[in-house]
PDB file of C-alpha atoms and ligand atoms in Angstrom:
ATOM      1  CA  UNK A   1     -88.481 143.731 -38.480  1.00 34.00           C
ATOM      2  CA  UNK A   2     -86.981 143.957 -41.882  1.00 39.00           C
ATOM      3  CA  UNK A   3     -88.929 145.137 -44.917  1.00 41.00           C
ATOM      4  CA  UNK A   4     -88.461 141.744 -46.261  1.00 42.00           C
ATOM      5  CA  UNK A   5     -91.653 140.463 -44.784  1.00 42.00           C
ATOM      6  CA  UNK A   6     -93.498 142.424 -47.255  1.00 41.00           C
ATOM      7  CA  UNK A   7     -92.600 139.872 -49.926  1.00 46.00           C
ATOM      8  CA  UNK A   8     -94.992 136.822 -50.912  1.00 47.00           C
ATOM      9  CA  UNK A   9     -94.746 133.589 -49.307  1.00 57.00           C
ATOM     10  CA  UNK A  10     -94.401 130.164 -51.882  1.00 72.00           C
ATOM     11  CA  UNK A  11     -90.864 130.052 -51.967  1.00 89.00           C
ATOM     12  CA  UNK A  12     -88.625 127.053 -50.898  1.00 96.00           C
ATOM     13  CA  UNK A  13     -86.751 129.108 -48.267  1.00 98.00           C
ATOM     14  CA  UNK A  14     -84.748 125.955 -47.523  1.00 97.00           C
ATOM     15  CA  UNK A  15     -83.738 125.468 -50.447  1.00 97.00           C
ATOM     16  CA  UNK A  16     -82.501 128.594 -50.798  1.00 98.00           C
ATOM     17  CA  UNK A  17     -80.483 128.345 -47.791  1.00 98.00           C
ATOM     18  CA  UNK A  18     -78.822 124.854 -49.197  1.00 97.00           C
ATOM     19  CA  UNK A  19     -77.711 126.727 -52.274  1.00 96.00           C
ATOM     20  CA  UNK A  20     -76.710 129.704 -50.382  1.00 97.00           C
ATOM     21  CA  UNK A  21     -74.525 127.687 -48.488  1.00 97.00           C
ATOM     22  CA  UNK A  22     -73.119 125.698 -51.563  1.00 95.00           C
ATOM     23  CA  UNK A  23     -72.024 128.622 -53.359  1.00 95.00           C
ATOM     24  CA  UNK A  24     -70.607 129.923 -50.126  1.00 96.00           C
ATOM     25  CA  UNK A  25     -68.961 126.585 -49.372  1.00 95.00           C
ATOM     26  CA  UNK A  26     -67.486 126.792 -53.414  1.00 92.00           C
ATOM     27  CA  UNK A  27     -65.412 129.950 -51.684  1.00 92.00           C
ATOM     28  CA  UNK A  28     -64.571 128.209 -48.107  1.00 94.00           C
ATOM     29  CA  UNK A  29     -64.238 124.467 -48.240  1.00 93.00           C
ATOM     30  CA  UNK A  30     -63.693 124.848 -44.590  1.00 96.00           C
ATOM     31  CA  UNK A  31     -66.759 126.848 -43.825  1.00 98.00           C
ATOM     32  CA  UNK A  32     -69.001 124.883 -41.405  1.00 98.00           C
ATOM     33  CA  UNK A  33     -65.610 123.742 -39.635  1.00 98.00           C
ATOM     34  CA  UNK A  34     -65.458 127.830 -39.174  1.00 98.00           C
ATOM     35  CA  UNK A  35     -69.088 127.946 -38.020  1.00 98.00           C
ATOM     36  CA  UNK A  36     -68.570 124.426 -35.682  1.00 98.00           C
ATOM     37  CA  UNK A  37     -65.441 126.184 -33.501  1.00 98.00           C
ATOM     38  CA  UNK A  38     -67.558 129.573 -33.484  1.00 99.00           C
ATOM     39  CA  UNK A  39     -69.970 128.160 -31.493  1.00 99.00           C
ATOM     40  CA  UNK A  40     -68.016 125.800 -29.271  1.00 98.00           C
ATOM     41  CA  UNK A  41     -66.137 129.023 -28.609  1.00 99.00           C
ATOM     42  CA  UNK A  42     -69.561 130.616 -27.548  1.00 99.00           C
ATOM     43  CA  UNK A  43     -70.007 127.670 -25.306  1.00 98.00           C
ATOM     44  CA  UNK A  44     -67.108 127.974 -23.530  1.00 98.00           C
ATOM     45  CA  UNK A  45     -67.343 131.380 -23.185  1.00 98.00           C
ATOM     46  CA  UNK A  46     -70.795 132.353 -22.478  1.00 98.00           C
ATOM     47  CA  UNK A  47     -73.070 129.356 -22.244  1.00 98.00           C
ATOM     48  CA  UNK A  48     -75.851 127.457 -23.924  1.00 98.00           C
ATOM     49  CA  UNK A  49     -78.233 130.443 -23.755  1.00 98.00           C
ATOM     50  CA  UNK A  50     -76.656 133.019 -25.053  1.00 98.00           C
ATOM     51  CA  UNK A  51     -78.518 136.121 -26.458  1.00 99.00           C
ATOM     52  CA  UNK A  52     -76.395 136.730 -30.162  1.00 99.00           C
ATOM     53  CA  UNK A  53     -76.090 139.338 -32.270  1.00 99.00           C
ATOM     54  CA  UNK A  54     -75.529 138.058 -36.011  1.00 99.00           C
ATOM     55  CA  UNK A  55     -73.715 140.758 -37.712  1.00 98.00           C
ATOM     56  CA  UNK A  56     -74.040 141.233 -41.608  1.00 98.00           C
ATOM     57  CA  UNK A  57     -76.186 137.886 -40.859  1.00 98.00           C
ATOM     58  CA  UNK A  58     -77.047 137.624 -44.868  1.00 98.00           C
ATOM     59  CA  UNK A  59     -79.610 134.630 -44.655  1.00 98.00           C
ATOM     60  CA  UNK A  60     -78.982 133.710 -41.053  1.00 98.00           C
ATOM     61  CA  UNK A  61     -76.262 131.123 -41.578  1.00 98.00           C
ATOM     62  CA  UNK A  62     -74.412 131.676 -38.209  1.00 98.00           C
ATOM     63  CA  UNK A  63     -78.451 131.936 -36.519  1.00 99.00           C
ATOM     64  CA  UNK A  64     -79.770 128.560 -37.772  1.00 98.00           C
ATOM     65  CA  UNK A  65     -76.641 126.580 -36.621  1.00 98.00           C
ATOM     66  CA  UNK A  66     -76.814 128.636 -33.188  1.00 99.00           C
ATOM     67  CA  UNK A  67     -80.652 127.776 -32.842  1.00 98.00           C
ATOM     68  CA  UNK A  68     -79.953 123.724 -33.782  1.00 98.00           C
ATOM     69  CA  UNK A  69     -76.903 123.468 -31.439  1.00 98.00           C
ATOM     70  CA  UNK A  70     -78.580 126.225 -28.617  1.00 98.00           C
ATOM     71  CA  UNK A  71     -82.562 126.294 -28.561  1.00 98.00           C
ATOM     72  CA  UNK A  72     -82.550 128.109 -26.244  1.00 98.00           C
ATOM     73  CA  UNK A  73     -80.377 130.857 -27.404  1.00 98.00           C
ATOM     74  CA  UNK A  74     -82.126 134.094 -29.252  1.00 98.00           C
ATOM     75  CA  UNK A  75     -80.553 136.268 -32.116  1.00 98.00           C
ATOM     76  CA  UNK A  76     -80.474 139.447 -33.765  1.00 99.00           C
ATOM     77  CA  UNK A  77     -80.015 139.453 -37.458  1.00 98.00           C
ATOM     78  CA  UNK A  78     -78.703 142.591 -38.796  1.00 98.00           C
ATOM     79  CA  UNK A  79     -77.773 143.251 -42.742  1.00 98.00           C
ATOM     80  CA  UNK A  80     -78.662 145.312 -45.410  1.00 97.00           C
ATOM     81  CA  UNK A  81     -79.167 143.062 -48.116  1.00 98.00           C
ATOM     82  CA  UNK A  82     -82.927 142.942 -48.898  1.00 98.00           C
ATOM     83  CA  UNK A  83     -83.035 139.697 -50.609  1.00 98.00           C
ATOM     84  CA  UNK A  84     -80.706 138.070 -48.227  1.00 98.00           C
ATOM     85  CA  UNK A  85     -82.801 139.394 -45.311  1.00 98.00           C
ATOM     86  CA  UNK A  86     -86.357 137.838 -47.208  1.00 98.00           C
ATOM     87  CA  UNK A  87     -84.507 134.583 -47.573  1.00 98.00           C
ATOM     88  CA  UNK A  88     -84.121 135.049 -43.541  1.00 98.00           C
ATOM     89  CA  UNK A  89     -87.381 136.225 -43.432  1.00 98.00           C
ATOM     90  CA  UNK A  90     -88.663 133.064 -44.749  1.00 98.00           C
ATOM     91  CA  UNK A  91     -86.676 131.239 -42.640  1.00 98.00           C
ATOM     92  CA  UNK A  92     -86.863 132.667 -39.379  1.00 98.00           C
ATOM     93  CA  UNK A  93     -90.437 134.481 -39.703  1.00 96.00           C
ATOM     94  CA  UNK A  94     -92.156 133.396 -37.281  1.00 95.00           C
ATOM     95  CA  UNK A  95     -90.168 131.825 -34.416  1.00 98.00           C
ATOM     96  CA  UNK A  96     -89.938 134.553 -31.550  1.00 98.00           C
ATOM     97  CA  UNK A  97     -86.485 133.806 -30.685  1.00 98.00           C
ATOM     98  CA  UNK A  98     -85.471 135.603 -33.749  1.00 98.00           C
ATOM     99  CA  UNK A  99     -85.260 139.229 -34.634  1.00 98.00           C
ATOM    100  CA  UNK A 100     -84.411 140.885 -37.829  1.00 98.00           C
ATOM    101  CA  UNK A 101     -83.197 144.312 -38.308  1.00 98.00           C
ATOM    102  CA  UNK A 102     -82.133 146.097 -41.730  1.00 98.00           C
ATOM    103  CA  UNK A 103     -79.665 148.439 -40.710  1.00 98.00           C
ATOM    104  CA  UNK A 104     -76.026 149.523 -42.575  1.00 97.00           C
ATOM    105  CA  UNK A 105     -73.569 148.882 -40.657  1.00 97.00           C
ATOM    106  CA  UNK A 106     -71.430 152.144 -41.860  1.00 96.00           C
ATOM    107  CA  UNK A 107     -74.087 154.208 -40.506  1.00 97.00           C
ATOM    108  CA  UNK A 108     -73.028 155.930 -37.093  1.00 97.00           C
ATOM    109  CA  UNK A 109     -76.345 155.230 -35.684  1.00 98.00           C
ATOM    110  CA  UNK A 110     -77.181 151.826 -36.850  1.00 98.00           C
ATOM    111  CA  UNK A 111     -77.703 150.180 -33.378  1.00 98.00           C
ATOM    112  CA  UNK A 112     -80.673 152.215 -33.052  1.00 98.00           C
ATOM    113  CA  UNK A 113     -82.411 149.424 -34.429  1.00 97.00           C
ATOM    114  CA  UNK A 114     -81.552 147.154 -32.250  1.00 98.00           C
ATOM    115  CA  UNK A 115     -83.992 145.524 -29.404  1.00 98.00           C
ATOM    116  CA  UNK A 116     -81.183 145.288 -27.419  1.00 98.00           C
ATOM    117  CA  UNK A 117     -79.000 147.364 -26.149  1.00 97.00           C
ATOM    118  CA  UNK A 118     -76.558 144.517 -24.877  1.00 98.00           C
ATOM    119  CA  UNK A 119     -74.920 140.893 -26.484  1.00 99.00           C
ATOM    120  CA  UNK A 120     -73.657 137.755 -24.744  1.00 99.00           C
ATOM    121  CA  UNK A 121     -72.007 137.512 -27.898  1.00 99.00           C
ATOM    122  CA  UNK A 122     -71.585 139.208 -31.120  1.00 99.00           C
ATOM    123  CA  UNK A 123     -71.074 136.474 -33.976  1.00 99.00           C
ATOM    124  CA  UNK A 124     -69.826 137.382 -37.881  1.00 98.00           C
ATOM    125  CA  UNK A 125     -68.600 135.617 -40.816  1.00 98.00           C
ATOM    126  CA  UNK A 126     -67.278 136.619 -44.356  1.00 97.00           C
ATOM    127  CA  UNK A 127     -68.502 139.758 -44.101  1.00 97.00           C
ATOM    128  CA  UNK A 128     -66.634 142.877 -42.397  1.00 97.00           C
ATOM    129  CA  UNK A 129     -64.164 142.776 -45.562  1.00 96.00           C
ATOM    130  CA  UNK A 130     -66.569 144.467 -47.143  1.00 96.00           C
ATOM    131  CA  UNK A 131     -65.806 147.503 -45.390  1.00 96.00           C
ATOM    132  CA  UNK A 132     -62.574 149.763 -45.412  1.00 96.00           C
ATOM    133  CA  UNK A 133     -60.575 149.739 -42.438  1.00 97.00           C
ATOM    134  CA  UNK A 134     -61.511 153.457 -40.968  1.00 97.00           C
ATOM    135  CA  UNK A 135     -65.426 152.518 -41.064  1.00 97.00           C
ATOM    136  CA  UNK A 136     -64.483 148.978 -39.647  1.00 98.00           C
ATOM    137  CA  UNK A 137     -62.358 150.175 -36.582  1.00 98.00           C
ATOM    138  CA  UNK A 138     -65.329 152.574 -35.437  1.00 98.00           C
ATOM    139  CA  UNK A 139     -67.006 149.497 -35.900  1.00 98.00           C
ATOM    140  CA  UNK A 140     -65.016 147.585 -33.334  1.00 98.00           C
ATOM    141  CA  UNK A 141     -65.782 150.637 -31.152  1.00 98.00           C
ATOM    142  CA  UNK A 142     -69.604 149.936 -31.378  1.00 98.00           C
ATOM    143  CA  UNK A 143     -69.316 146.124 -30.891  1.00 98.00           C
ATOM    144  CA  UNK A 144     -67.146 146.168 -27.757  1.00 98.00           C
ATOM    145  CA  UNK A 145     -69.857 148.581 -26.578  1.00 98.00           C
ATOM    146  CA  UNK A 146     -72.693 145.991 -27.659  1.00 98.00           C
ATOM    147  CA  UNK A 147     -70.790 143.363 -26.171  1.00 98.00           C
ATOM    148  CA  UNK A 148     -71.349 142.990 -22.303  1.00 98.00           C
ATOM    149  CA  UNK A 149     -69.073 142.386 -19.778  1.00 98.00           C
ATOM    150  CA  UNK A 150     -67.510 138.794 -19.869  1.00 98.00           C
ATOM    151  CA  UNK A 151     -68.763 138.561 -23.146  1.00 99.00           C
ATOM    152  CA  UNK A 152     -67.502 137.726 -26.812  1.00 99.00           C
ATOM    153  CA  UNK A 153     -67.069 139.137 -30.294  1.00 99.00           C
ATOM    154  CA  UNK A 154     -66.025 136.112 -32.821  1.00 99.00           C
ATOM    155  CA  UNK A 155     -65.128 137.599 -36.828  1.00 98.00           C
ATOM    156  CA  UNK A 156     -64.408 134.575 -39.258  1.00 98.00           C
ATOM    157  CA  UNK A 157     -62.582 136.342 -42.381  1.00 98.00           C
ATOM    158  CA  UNK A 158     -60.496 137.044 -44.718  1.00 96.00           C
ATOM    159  CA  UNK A 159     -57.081 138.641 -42.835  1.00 97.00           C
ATOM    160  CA  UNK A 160     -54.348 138.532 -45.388  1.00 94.00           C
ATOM    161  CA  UNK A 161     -50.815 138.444 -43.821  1.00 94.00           C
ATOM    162  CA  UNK A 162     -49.024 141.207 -46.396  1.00 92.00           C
ATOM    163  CA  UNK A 163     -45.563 140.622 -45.137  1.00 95.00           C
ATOM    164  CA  UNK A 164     -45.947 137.099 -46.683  1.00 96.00           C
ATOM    165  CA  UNK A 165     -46.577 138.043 -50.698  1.00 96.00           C
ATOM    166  CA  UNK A 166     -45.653 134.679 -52.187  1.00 97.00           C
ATOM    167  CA  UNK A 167     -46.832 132.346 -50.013  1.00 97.00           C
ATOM    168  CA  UNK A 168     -50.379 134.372 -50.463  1.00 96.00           C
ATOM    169  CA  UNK A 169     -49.774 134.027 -54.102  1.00 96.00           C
ATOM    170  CA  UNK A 170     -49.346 130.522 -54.502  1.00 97.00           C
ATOM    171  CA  UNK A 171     -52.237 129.671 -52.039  1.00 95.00           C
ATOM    172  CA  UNK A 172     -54.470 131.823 -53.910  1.00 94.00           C
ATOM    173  CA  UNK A 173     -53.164 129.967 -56.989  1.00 96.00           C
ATOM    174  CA  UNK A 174     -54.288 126.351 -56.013  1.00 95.00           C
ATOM    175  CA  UNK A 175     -57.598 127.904 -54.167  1.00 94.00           C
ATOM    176  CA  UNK A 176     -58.555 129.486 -57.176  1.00 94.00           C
ATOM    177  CA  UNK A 177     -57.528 126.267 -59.135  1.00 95.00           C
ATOM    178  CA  UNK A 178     -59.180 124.163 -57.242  1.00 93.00           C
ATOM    179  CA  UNK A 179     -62.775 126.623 -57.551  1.00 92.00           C
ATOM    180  CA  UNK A 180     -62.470 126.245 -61.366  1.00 92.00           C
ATOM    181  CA  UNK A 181     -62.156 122.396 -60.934  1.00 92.00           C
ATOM    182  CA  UNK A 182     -65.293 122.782 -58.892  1.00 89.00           C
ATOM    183  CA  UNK A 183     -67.490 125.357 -61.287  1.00 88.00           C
ATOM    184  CA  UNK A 184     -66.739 122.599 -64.186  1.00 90.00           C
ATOM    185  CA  UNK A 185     -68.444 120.230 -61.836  1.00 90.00           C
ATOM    186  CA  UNK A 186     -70.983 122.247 -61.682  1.00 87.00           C
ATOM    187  CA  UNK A 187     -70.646 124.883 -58.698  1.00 88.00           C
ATOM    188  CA  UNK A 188     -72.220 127.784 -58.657  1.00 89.00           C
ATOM    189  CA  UNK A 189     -70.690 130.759 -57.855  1.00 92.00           C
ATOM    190  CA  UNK A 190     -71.770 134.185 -56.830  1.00 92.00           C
ATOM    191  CA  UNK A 191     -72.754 135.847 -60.099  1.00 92.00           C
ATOM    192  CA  UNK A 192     -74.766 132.821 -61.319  1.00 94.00           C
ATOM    193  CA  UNK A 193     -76.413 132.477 -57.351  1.00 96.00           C
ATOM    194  CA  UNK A 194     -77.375 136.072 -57.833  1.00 97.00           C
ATOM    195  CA  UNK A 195     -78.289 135.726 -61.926  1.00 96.00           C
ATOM    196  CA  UNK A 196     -81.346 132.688 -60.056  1.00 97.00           C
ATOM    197  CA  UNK A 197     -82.093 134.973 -57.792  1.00 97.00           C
ATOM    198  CA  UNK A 198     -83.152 137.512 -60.001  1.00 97.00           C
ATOM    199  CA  UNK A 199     -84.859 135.375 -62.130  1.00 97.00           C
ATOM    200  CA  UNK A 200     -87.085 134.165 -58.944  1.00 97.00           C
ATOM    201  CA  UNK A 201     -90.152 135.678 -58.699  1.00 96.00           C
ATOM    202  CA  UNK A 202     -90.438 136.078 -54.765  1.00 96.00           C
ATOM    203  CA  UNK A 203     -86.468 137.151 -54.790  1.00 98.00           C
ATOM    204  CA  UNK A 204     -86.609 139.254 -58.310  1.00 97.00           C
ATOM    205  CA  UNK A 205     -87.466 142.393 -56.788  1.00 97.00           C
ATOM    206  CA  UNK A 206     -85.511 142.379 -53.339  1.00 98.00           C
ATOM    207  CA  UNK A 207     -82.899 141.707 -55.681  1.00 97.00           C
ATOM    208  CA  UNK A 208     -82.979 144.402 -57.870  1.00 97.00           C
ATOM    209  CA  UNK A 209     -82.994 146.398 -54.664  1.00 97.00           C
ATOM    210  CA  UNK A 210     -79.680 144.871 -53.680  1.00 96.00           C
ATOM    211  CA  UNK A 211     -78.277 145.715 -57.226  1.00 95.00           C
ATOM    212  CA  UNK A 212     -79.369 149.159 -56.565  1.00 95.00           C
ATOM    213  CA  UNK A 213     -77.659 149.375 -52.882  1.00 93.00           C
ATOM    214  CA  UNK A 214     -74.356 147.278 -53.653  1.00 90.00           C
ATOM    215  CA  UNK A 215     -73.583 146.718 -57.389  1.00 82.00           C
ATOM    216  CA  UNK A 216     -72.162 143.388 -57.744  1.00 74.00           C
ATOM    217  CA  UNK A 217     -69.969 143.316 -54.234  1.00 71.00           C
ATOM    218  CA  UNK A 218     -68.708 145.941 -52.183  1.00 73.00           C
ATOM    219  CA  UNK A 219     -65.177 146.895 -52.251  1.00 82.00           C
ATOM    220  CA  UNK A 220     -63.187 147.140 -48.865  1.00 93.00           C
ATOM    221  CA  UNK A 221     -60.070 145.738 -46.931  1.00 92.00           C
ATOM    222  CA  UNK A 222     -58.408 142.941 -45.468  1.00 94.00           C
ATOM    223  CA  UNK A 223     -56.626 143.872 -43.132  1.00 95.00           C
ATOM    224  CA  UNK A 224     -54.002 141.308 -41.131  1.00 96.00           C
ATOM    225  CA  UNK A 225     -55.020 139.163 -37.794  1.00 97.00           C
ATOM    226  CA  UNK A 226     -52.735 142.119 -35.677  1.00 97.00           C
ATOM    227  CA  UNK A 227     -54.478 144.738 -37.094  1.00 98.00           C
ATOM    228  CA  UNK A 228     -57.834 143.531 -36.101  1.00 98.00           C
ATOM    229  CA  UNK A 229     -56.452 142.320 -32.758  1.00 98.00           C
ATOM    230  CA  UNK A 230     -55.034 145.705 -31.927  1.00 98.00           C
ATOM    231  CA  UNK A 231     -58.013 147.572 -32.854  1.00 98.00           C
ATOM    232  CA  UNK A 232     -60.422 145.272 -30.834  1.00 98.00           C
ATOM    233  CA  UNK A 233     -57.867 145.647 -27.972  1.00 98.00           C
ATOM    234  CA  UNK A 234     -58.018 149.503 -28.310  1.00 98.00           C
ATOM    235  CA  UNK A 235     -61.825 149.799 -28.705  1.00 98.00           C
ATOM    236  CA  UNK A 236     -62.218 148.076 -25.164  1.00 98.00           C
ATOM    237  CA  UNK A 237     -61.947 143.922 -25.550  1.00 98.00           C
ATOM    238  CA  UNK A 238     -59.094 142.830 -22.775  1.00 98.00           C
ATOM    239  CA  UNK A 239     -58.154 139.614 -24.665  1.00 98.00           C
ATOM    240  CA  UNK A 240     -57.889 138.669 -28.188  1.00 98.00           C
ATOM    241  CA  UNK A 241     -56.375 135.927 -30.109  1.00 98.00           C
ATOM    242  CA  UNK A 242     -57.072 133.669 -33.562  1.00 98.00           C
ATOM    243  CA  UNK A 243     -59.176 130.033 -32.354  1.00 98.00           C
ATOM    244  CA  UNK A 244     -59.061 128.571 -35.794  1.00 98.00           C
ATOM    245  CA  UNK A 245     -57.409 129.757 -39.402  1.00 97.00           C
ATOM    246  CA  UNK A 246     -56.905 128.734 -42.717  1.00 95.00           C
ATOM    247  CA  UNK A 247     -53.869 129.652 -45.224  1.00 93.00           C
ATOM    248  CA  UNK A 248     -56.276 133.340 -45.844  1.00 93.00           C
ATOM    249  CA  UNK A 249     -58.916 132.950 -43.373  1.00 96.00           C
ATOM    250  CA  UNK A 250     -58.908 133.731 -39.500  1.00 98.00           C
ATOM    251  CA  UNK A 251     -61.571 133.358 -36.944  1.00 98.00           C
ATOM    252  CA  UNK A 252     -60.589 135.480 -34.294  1.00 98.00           C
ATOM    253  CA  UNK A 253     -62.165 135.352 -30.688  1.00 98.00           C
ATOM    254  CA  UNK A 254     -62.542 138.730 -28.684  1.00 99.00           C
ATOM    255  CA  UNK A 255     -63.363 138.450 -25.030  1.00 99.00           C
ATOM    256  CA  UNK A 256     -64.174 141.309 -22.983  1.00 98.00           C
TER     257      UNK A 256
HETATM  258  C1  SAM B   1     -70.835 136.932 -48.029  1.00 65.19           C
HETATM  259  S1  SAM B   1     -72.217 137.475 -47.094  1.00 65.19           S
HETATM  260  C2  SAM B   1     -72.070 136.530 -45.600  1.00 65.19           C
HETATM  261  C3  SAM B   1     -73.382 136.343 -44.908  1.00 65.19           C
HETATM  262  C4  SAM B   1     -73.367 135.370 -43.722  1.00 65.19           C
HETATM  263  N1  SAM B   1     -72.615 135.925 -42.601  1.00 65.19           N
HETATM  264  C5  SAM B   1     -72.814 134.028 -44.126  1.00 65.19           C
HETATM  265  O1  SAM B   1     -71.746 133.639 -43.634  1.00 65.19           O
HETATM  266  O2  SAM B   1     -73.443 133.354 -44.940  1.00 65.19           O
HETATM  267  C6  SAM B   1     -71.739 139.117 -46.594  1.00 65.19           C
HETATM  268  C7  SAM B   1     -72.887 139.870 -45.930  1.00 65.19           C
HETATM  269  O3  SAM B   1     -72.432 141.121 -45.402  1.00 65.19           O
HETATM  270  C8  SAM B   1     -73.473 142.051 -45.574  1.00 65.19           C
HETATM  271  N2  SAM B   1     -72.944 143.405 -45.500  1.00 65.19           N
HETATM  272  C9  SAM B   1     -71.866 143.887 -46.155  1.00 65.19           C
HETATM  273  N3  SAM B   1     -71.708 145.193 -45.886  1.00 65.19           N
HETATM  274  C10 SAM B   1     -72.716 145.549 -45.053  1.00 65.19           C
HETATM  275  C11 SAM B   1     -73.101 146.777 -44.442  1.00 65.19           C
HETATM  276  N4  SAM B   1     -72.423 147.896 -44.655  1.00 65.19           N
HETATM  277  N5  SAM B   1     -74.196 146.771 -43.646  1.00 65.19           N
HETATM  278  C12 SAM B   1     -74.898 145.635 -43.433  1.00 65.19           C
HETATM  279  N6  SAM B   1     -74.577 144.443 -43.985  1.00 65.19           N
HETATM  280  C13 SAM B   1     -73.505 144.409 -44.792  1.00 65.19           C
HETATM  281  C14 SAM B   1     -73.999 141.720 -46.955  1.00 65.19           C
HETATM  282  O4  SAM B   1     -75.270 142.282 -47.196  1.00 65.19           O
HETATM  283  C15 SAM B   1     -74.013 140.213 -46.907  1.00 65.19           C
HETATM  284  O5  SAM B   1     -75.208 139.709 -46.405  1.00 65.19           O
END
């Protein structure tokens, strides 16, 4: 369990979801598209009851869309975001399908916390760019131990092609365009999503924590689709290959 369940209850824990996903949505038009192929992927692959691991899970986005689509699936939250985790917390507190574990991932031992020693399926999503790419291959290492036999590791992300510089450029251009056109409508983005969090009183001190642990985002890499496909193929997974992309976003499907 996460420390987060220490923290009062009161709060509209859906509606912090909704406005967790609109700010995340302000980045990634495309983002339940990303989410809708990640688990028809998991179908395919390993069934309607899988057992998940939700990596860097944040407020359980990829875990609530598992547990509406697969009921009878169960998964393992992991971040190390306290006021992310108490929004889960909220969510997910409660229903015994779910576990949540407070763990960083750049810490050798982190699956220590783990109830499981063992994944159907290990399931991630705009989050391993926060790491560089040493800490992030010997985390490939750990996942294709995690993941069983048979089993699959999905990463949706940002994997920037660098031998294409201006077509990145001018599709960073219009994205970033178009995000202003949004924010004068009246998006919020991360600063301001963080700036109401702090200013909650269930969420103020988790997220002063955060502050503490992070500053304002972590910086780290982003590396192309063949580096992350070579690693993953080095670290154990047999086949790897993109199932859906964007012009700076992959989701790419490990089986092993
Ligand atoms: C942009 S959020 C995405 C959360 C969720 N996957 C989603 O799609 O909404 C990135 C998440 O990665 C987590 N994260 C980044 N670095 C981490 C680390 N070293 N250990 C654990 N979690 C980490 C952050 O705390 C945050 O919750």
């Amino acid at each position: 369990m996460t420390d987060a369940d220490t923290t009062t209850t009161g709060a509209d824990w859906g509606a912090w979801q909704k406005s967790w996903d609109r700010q995340q949505e302000w980045y990634m038009p495309d983002r339940e598209e990303r989410f809708r192929i990640m688990l028809d992927m998991v179908e395919a692959l390993v069934g309607r009851t899988p057992r998940v691991l939700d990596l860097a899970c944040g407020t359980g986005s990829i875990t609530a869309r598992l547990l509406a689509r697969f009921p009878g699936a169960t998964s393992t939250g992991v971040d190390l975001d306290p006021a992310l985790l108490a929004i889960a917390e909220g969510t997910f507190g409660g229903d015994d399908r779910v576990t949540l574990v407070t763990a960083d991932l750049k810490d050798p031992g982190w699956t220590a916390g783990l109830p499981y020693d063992s994944y159907d399926a290990v399931l991630t999503a705009t989050a391993l760019h926060w790491l560089h790419a040493e800490p992030l291959a010997a985390l490939y290492g750990q996942i294709a131990e995690l993941v069983r036999d048979g089993g699959v590791f999905l990463n949706a992300d940002h994997m920037i092609d660098d031998t294409t510089p201006r077509i990145n450029e001018a599709e960073r251009a219009q994205r970033h365009a178009r995000m202003e056109e949004a924010r004068r409508e009246g998006a919020l983005d991360w600063a301001e999503w963080w700036r109401l969090a702090a200013a909650d009183p269930v969420l103020a001190e988790p997220t002063a924590r955060r502050f503490a642990l992070y500053g304002e985002h972590a910086e780290g890499d982003t590396p192309p689709v063949a580096w992350h496909a070579r690693v993953l193929r080095e670290k154990g997974f047999g086949e790897v290959r993109p199932v859906w992309c964007s012009p700076s976003d992959t989701l790419l499907l490990a089986l092993k």
